PDB file of C-alpha atoms in Angstrom:
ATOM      1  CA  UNK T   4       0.000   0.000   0.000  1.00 47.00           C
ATOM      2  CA  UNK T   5       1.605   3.373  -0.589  1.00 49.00           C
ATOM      3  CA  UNK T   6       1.042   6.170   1.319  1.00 54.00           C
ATOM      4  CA  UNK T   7      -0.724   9.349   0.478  1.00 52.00           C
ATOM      5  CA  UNK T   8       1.391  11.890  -1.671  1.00 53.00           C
ATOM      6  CA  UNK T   9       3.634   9.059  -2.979  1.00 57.00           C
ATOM      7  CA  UNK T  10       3.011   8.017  -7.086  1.00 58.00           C
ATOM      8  CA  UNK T  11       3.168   8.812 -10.007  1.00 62.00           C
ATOM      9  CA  UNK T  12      -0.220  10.246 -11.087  1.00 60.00           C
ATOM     10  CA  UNK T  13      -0.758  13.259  -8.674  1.00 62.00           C
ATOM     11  CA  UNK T  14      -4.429  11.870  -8.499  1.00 60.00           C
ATOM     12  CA  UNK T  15      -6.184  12.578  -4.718  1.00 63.00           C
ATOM     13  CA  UNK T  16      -6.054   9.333  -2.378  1.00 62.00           C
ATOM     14  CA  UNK T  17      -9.657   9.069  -2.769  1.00 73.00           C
ATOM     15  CA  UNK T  18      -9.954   9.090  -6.107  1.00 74.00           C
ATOM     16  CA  UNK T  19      -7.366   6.833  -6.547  1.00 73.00           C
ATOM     17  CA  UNK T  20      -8.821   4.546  -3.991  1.00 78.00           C
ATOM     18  CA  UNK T  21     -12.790   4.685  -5.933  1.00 80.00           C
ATOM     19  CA  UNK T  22     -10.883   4.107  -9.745  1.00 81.00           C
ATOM     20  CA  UNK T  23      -8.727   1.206  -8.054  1.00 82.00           C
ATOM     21  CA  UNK T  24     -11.870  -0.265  -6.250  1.00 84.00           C
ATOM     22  CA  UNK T  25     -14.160   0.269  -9.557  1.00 86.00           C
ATOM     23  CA  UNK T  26     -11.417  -1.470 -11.659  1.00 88.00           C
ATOM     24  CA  UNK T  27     -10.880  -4.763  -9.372  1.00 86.00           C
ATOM     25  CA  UNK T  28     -14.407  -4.925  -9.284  1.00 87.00           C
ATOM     26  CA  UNK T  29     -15.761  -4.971 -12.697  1.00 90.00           C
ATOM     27  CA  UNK T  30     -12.535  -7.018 -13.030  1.00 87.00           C
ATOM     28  CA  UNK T  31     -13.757  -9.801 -10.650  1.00 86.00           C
ATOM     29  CA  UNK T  32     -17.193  -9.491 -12.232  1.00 88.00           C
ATOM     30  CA  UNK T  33     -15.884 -10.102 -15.486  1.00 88.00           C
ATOM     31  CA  UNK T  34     -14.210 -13.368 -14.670  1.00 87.00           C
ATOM     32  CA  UNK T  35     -17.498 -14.404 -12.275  1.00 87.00           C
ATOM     33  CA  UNK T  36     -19.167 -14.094 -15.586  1.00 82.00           C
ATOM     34  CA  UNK T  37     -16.929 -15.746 -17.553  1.00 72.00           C
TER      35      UNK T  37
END
């Protein structure tokens, strides 16, 4: 887990933390489906 302020897209934690949790998600979904 890296902290906040370290990374290289200067992207807010939260954000980061929604577009990570969205992607693993619809991830996981996809290979549920599959």
């Amino acid at each position: 887990m890296r902290k906040f302020g370290q990374g290289p897209f200067p992207v807010p934690p939260s954000s980061r933390q929604i577009y990570h949790e969205f992607f693993v998600g619809s991830w996981l979904k996809a290979m549920i489906v599959l």
